[in-house]
Structure formats: C-alpha cells, structure tokens
mmCIF file of C-alpha atoms and ligand atoms in Angstrom:
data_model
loop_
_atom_site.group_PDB
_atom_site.id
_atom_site.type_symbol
_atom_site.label_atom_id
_atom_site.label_comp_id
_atom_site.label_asym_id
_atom_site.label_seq_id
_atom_site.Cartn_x
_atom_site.Cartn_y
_atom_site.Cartn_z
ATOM 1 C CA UNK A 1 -42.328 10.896 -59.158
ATOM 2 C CA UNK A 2 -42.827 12.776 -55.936
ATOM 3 C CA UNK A 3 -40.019 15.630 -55.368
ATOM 4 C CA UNK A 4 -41.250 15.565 -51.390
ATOM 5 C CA UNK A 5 -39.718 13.967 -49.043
ATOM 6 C CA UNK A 6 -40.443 10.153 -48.241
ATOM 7 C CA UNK A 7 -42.531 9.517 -45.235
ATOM 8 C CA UNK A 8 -44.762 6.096 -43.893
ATOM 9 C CA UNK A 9 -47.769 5.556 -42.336
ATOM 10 C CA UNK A 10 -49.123 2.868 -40.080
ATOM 11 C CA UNK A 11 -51.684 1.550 -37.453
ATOM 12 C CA UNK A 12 -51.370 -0.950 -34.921
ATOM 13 C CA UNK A 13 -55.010 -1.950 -35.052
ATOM 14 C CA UNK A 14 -55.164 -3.038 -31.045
ATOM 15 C CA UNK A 15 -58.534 -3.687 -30.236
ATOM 16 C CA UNK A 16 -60.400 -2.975 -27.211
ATOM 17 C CA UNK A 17 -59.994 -5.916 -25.596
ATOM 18 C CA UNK A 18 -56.191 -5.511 -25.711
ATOM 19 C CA UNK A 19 -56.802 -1.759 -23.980
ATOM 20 C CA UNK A 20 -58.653 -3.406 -21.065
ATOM 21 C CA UNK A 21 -56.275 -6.252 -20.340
ATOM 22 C CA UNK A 22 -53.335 -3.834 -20.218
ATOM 23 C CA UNK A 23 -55.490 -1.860 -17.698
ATOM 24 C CA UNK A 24 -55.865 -4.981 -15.838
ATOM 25 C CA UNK A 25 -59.682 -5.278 -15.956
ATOM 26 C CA UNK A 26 -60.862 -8.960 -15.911
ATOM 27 C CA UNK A 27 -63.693 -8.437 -18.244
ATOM 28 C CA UNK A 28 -61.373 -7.746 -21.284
ATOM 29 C CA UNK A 29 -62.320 -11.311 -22.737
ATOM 30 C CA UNK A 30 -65.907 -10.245 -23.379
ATOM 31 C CA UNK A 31 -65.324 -6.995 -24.693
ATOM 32 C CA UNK A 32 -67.483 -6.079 -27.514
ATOM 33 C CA UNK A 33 -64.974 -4.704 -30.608
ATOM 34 C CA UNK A 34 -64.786 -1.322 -31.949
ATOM 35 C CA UNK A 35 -63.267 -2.342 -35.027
ATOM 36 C CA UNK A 36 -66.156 -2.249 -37.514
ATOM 37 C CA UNK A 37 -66.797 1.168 -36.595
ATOM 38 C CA UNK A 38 -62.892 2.395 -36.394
ATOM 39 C CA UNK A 39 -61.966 0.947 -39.654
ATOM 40 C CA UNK A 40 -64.797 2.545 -41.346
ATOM 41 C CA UNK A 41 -63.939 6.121 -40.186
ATOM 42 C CA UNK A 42 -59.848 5.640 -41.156
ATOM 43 C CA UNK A 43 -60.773 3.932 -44.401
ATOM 44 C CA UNK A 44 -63.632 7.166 -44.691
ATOM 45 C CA UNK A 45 -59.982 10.241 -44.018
ATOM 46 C CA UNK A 46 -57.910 8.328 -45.589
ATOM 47 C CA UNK A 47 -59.680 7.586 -48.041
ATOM 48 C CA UNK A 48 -60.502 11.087 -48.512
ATOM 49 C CA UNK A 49 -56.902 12.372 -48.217
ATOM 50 C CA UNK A 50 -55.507 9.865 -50.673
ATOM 51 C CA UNK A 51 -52.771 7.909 -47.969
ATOM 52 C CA UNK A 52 -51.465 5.004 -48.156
ATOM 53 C CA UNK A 53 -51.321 2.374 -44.537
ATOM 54 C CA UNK A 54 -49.118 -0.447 -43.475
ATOM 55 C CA UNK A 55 -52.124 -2.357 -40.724
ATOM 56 C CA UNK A 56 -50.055 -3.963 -37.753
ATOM 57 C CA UNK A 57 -52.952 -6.971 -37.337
ATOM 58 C CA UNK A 58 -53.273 -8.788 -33.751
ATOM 59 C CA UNK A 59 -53.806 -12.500 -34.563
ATOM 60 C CA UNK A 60 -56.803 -13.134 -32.077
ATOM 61 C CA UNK A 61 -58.644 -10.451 -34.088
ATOM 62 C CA UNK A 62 -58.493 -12.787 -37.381
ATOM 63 C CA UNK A 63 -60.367 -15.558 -35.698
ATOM 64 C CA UNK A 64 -63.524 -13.274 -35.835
ATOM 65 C CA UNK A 65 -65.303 -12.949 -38.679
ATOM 66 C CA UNK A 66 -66.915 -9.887 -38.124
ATOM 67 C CA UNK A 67 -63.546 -8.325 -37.366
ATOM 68 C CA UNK A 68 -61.808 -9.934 -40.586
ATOM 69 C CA UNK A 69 -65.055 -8.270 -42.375
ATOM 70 C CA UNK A 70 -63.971 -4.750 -40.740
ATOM 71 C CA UNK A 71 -60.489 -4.960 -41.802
ATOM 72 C CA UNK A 72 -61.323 -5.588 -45.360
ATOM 73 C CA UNK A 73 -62.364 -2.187 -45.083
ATOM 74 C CA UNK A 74 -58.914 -0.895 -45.887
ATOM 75 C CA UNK A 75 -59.739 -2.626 -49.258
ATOM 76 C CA UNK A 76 -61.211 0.663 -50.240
ATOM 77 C CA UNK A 77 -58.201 1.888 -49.912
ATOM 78 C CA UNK A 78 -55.753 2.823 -52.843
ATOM 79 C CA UNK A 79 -52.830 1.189 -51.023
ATOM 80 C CA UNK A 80 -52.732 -0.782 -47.666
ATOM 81 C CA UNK A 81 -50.443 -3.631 -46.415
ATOM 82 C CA UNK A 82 -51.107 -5.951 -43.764
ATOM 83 C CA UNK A 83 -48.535 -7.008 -41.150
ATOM 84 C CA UNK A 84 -47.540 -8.780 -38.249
ATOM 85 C CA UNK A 85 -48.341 -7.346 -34.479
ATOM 86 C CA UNK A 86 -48.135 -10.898 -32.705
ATOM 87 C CA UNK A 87 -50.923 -13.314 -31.393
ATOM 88 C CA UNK A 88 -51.970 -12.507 -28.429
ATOM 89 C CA UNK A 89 -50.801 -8.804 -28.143
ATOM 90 C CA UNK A 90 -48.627 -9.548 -24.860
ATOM 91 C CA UNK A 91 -46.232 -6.398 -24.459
ATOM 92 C CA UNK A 92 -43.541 -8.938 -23.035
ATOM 93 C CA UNK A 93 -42.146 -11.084 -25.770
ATOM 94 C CA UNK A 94 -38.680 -10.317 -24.097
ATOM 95 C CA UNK A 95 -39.809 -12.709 -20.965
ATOM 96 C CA UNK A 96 -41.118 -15.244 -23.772
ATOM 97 C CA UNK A 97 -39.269 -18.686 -24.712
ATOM 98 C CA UNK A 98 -38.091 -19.532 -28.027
ATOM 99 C CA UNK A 99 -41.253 -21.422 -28.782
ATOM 100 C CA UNK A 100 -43.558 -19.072 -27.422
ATOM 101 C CA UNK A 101 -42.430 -16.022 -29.688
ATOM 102 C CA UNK A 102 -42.121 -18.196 -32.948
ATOM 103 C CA UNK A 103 -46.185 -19.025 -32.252
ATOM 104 C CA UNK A 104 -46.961 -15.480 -31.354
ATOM 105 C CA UNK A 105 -45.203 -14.458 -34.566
ATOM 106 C CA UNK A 106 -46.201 -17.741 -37.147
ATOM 107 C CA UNK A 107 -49.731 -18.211 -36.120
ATOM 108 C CA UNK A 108 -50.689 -14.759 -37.212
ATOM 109 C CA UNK A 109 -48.171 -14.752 -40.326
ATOM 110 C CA UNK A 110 -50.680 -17.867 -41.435
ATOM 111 C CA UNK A 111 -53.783 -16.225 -40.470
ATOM 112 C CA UNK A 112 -52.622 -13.243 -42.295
ATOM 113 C CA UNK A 113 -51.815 -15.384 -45.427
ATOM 114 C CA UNK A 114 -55.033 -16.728 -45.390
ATOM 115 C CA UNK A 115 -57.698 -13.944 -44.730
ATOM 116 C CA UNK A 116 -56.182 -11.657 -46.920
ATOM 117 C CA UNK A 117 -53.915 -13.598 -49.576
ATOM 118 C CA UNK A 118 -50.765 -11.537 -48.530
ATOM 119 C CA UNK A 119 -47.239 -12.793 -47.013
ATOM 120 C CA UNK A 120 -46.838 -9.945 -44.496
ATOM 121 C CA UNK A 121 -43.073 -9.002 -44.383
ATOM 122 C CA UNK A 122 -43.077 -6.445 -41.529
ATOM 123 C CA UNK A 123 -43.739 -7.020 -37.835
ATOM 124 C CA UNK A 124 -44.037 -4.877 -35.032
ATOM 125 C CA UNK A 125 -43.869 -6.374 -31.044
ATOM 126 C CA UNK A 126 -46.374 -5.012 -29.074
ATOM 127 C CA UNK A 127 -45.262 -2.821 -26.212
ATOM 128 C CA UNK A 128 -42.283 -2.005 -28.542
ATOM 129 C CA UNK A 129 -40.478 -5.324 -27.622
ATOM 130 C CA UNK A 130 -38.229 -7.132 -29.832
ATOM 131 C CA UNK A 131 -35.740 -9.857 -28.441
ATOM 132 C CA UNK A 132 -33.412 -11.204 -30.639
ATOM 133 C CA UNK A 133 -35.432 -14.285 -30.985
ATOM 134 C CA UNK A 134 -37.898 -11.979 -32.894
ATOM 135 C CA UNK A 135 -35.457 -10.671 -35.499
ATOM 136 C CA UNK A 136 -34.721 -14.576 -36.096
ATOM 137 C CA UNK A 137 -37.918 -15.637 -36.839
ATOM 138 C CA UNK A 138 -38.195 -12.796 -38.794
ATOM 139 C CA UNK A 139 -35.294 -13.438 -40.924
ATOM 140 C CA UNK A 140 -35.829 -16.942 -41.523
ATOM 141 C CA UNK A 141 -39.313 -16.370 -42.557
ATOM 142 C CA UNK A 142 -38.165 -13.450 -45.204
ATOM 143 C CA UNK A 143 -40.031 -10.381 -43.413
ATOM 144 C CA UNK A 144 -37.663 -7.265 -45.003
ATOM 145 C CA UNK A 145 -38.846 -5.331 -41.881
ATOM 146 C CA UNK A 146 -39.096 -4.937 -38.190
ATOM 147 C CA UNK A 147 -41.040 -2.013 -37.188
ATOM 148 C CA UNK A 148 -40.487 -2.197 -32.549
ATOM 149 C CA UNK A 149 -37.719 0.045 -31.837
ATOM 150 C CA UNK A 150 -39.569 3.095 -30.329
ATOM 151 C CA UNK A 151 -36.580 5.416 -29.370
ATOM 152 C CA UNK A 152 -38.088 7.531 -27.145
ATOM 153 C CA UNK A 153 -36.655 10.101 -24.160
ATOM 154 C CA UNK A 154 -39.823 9.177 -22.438
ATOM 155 C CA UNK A 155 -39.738 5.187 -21.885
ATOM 156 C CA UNK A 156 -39.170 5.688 -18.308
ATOM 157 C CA UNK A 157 -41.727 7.996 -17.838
ATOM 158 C CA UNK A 158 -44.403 6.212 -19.972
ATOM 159 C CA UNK A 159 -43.858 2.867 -17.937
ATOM 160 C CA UNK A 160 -44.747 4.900 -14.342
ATOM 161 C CA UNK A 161 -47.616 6.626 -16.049
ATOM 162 C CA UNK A 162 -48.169 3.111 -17.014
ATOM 163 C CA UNK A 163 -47.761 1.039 -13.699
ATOM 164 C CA UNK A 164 -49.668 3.628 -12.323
ATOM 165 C CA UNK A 165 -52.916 3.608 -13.622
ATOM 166 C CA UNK A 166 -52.744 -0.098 -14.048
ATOM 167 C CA UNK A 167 -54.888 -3.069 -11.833
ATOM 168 C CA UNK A 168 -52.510 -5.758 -13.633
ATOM 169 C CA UNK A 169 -50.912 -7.570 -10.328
ATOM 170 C CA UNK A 170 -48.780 -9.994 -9.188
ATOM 171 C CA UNK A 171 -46.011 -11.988 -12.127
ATOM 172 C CA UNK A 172 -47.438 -9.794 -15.152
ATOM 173 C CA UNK A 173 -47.263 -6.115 -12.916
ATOM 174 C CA UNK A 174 -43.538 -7.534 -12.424
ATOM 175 C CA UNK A 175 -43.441 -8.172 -16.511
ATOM 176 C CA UNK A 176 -44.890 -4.593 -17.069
ATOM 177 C CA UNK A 177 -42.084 -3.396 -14.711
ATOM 178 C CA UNK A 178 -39.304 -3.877 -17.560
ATOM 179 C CA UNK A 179 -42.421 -2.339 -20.232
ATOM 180 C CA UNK A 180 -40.815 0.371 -23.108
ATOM 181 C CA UNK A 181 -36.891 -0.114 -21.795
ATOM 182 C CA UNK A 182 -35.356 2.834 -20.173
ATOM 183 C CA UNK A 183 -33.092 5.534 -21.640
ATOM 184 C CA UNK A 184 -31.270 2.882 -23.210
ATOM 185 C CA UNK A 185 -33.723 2.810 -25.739
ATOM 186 C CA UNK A 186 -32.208 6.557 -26.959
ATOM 187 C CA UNK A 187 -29.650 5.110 -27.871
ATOM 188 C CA UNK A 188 -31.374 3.321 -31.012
ATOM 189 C CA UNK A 189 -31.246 5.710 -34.508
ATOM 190 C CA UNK A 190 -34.249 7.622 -35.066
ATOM 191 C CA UNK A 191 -34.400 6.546 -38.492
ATOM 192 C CA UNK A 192 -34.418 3.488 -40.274
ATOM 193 C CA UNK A 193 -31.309 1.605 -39.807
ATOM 194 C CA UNK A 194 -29.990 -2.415 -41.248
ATOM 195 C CA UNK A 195 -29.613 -4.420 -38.620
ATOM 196 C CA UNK A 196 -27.713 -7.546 -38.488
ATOM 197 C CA UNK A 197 -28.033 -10.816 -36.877
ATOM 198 C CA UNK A 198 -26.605 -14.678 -36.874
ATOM 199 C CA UNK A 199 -29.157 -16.823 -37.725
ATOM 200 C CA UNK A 200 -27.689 -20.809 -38.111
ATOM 201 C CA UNK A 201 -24.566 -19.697 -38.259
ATOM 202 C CA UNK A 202 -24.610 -16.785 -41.099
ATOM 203 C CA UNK A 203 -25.191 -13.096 -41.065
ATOM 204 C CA UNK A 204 -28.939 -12.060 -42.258
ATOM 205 C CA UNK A 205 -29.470 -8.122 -42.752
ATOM 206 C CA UNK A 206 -33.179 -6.725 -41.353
ATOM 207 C CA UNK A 207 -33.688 -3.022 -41.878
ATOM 208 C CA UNK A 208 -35.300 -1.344 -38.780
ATOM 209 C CA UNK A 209 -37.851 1.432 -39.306
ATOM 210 C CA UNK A 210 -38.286 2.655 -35.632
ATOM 211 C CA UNK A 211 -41.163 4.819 -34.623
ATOM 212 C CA UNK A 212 -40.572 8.351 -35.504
ATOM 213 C CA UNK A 213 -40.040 11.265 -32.128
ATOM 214 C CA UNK A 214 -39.027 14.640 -32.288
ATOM 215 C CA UNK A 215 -35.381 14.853 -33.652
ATOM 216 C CA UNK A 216 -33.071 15.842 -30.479
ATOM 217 C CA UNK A 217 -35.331 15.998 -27.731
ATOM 218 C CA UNK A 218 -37.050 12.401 -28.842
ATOM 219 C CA UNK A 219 -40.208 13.645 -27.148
ATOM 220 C CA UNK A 220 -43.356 11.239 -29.272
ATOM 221 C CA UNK A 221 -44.972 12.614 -31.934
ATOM 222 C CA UNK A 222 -47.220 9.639 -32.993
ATOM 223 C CA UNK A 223 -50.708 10.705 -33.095
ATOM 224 C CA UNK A 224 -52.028 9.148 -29.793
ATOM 225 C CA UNK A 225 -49.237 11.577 -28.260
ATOM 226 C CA UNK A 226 -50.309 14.673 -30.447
ATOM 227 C CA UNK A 227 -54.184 14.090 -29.474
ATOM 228 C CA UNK A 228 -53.689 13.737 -25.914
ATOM 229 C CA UNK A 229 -51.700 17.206 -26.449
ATOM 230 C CA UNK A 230 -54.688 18.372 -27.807
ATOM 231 C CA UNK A 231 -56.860 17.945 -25.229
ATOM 232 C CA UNK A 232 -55.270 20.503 -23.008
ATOM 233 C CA UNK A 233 -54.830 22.675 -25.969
ATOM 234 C CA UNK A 234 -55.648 22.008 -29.914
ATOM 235 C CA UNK A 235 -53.200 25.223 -30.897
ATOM 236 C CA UNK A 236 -50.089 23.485 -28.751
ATOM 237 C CA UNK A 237 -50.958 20.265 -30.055
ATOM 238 C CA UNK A 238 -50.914 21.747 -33.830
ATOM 239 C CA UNK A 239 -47.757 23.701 -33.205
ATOM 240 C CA UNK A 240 -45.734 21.053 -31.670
ATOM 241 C CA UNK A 241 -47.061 18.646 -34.850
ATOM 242 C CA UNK A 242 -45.943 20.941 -37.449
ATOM 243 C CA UNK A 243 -42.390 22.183 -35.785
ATOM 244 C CA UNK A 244 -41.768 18.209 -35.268
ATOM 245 C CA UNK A 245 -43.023 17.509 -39.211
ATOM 246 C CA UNK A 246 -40.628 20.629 -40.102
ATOM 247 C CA UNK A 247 -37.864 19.336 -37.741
ATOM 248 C CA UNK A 248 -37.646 15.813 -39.491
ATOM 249 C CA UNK A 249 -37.454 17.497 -42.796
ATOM 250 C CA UNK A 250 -34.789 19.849 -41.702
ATOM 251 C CA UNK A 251 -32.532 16.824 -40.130
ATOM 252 C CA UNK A 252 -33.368 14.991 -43.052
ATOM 253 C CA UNK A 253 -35.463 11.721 -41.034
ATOM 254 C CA UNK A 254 -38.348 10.121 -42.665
ATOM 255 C CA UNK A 255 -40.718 10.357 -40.669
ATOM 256 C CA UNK A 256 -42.533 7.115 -39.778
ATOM 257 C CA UNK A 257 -45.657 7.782 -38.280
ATOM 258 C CA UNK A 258 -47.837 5.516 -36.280
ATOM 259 C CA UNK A 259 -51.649 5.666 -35.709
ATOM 260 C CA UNK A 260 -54.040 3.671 -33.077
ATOM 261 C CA UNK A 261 -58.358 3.343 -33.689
ATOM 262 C CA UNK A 262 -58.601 5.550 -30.498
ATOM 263 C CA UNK A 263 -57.240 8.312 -32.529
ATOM 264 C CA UNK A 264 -60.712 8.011 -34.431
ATOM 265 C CA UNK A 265 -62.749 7.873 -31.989
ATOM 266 C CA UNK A 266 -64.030 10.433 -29.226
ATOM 267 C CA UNK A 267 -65.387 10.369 -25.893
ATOM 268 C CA UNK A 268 -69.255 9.735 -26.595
ATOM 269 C CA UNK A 269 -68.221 6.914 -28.696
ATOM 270 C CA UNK A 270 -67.613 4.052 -26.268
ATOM 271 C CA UNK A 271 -67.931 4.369 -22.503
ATOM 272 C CA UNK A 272 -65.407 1.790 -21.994
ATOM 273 C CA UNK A 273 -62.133 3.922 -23.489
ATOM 274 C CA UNK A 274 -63.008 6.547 -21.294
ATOM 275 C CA UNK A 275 -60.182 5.854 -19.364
ATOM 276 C CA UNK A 276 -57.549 6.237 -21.720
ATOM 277 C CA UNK A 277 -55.362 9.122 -22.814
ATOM 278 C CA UNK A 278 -56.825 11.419 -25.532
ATOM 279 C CA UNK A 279 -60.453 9.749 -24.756
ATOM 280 C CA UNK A 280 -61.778 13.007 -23.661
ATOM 281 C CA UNK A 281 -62.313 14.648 -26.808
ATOM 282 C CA UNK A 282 -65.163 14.718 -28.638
ATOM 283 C CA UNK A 283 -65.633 12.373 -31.452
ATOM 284 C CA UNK A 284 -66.332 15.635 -33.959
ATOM 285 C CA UNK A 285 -63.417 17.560 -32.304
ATOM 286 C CA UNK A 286 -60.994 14.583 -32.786
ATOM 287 C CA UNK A 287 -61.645 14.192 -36.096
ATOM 288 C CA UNK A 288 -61.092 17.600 -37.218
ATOM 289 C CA UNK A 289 -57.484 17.738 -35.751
ATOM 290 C CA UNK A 290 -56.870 14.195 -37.001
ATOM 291 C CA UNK A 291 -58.235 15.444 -40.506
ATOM 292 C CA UNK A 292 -55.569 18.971 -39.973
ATOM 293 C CA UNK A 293 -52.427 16.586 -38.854
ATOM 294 C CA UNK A 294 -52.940 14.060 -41.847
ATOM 295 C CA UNK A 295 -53.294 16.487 -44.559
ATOM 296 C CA UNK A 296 -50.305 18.169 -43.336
ATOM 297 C CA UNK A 297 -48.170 14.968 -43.508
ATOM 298 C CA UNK A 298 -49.943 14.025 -46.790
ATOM 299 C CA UNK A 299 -49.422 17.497 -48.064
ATOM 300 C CA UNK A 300 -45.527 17.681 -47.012
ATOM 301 C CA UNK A 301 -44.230 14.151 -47.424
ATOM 302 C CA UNK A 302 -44.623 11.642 -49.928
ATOM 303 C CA UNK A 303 -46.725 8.601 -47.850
ATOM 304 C CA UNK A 304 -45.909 5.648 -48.568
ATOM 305 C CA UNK A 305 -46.448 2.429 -46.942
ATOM 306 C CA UNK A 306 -43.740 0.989 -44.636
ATOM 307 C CA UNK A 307 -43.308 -1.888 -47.155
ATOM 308 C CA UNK A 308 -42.963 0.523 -50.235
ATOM 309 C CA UNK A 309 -40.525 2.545 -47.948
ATOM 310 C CA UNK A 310 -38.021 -0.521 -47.043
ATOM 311 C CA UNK A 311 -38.139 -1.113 -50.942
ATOM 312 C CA UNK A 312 -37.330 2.678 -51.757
ATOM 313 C CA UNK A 313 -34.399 2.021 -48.887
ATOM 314 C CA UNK A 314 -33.217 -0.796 -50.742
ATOM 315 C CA UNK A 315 -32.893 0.755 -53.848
ATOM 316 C CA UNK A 316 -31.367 3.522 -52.701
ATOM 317 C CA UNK A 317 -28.934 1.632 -51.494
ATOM 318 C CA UNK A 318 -28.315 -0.717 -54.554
ATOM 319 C CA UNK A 319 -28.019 2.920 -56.366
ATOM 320 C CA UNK A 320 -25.273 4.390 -54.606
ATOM 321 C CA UNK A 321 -22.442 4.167 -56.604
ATOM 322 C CA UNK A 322 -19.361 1.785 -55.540
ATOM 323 C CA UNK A 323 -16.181 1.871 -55.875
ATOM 324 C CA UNK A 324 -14.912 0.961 -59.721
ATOM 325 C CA UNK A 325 -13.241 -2.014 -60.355
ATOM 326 C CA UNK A 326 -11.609 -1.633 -63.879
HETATM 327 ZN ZN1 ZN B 401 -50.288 -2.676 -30.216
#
C-alpha cells in the first residue's frame, strides 16, 4: 500500500459540439468530434504514466458509435470508471423541472449501463450545477458520489469572462447570467465532505468530492486553468502547479483534479477551438507540460479514481474508532 497521500483524477469528456453551443455558434449541431483523436492521446500519457481516470460521459455522445468506439479507448487503461455528466450538457440544471433533470440524469445512467456494462455511481452537473433535485435522483438511484461543487474565489469572475465572449442571446444569455454561483460558492469545503438530504421522507448521506483550488486563496488549479497559465508563461504555470500540489499536501486536502480533451490538444489541431482558453499552444508544447504536471501528481499522490477514493473515504470512516460500549 501507497504511503503517499490520496489524490483523484478525472475528465469531463465535453465534446466539441458542447464548446460551440456554449459560445453560442449555431453550427454546434454539425460539429465534427474530436473525441477519437483526444481519447487516443490521454489513453497514450496516461497510459504511459500509469494513472488511473474517473470519465464524466455526456449522454448525446453515447448515441454515436464512432464516439462510443473512442471512449473504449480508456479500456487500455489499467483503471478507468465511467460516470454521469448529464444528457444534453446544459450548464443550467438549476432552471430545470423535476422531470427534466431526472431525464438528463437517467437517460445517460442507461446508456452508460449499456455501452459499457457499468452502473456509474458518480455524477457531475455541467457548469458545476447541482440543485437539490440532483442529489435526489442521485440518492435514490445509489450513486455514492456527486462530483459539482466547484468552490472557487473566481465564480464571479469566470461568468463575466464568460458572458463576455459569448453570442448565446435572449432566455439562455439570462440562464448563463446565474452560470458558476457567486462567492457563495466559497463557502462550500474544499475537500470532500457527506452531505445530507430528505429523500421520501428519510435522511440519505451523499459524499461530495468538489473540484480541487488552491487552499486559501481558492484560485483553480484544474489543468484547463494551469495551461491557459502557461501560455503567458510555462515557468509561472509550473510554479503555481507545484506550490498548489505542495499546498494541498501541507493542509492535508486530497486533491481532486479535473481534466478536459482541450488539455490534449494544441492550436494546429482543430481550427474550430481556436477560440478557447489555452488553445494557443502548440499541440507538442501542450503535451510536454501536460506530460511535467501529471507525473508530478502521479509521482506525489497516490491516484486513484474518484470511485476508489469515496470507497477509501468510507472506510476510513467505518475505521475510526467509536466510543466503547461495554
Ligand atoms: Zn462539462
């Protein structure tokens, strides 16, 4: 057994498509994907580097065969575990009805089940959104995890950057408007935390594993973050990576890191990303960083996937001694 310290590693695998419809462009529907050729270069560094990855799926994607081929990928893989990042990839589940987010949530827990043989048990809202309708279809489905609390310092700025660069208009711009929370969303742990909820009429538990920041200032520290750093400058970009990695081992949080395909790919790669943060790069410039940041983590913490870490969690917890009773 590992002495390091436990960490977890995941993607949300948002395709193209889902980029270009949050940028409002009305051709997102006939996007081509870029998932055969993102899988293959994760599966190729991970693979290499020996991690483990917990794959946040988008239920449109498993209606295409060529993507479900692409996603097999991860097969090669020592360790991955699929889960549960809605239907249609809408970042506003909090404006959804009751109906609405138990579809958004089911229909991909099925297709899940049946492209890959697995019951996910984790789920993550796009956009970072989780109503408490989500947590109850959660619970009364048996997921052990939700994976949406992003507890960030820099929701408020994220959602102007966002609204800003935008063409979404008219009742979705006004959705977008309430996108990430605002500083309220500081208040949420940085680490995982049980959370609690009625669901016909008893309590259920749900552990939370939010998305890791930087303990104290909450700044992000997910990759897509740490490569847009790097395209102003690779050595800030590495320091900041590193003090955060050493931070979260000082303050004693496991860090939970999250990954995106655009991480893998660079700038001569596909014309259409060229819009997006921490497209810029070069595609052999953001793989070497991407290749220094996860052999750091892998070297430093012991990776496992989110579903492996809510078991550790529970264990832990079963472990700790209570109180005698004779
Ligand atoms: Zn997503």
């Amino acid at each position: 057994m590992s002495n390091k310290p436990v960490g977890s590693l995941s993607i949300d695998l948002d395709n193209k498509w889902a980029y270009l419809r949050a940028a409002g462009n009305a051709d997102w529907e006939t996007a081509s994907s870029y998932l055969p050729m993102a899988t293959q270069r994760i599966v190729d560094l991970l693979g290499e580097l020996n991690l483990p990855l917990t794959v946040f799926l988008v239920g449109r994607d498993l209606d295409d065969e060529s993507d479900v081929d692409a996603i097999h990928h991860f097969d090669q893989l020592g360790q991955w575990e699929p889960a549960n990042h809605s239907l249609n990839h809408l970042p506003w589940m909090h404006t959804m009805s009751d109906s609405e987010i138990q579809s958004e949530i089911m229909t991909t827990h099925d297709r899940i089940f049946s492209r890959f043989g697995t019951r996910p048990v984790g789920f993550r809202g796009p956009g970072f959104s989780c109503p408490t309708e989500v947590l109850r279809v959660l619970i009364r489905n048996d997921y052990s995890y939700d994976a949406s609390i992003f507890p960030t310092s820099m929701a408020p700025v994220a959602r102007a950057v966002f609204l800003a660069r935008t063409n979404l208009q008219g009742e979705e711009r006004e959705k977008a408007k309430k996108l990430y929370g605002g500083f309220d969303a500081m208040r949420n742990p940085n680490r995982p935390f049980v959370r609690q909820e009625q669901v016909d009429g008893q309590t259920h538990r749900l552990r939370e594993i939010p998305v890791s920041t930087l303990p104290f200032l909450r700044t992000p520290i997910h990759f897509s973050y740490v490569t847009f750093l790097a395209t102003f400058s690779v050595t800030l970009a590495k320091l900041y990576f590193a003090s955060a990695l050493n931070l979260c081992r000082l303050t004693g949080t496991a860090p939970s890191l999250l990954l995106h395909p655009p991480d893998f790919l660079g700038c001569e790669d596909d014309a259409d990303m060229a819009y997006f943060p921490g497209m810029k790069m070069s595609r052999d410039a953001k793989l070497s960083f991407m290749r220094w940041a996860l052999s750091k983590f892998a070297n430093e913490f012991n990776v496992l996937t989110m579903r492996e870490q809510t078991e550790t969690l529970a264990m832990a917890q079963t472990a700790t001694p209570q109180p005698a009773t004779t």
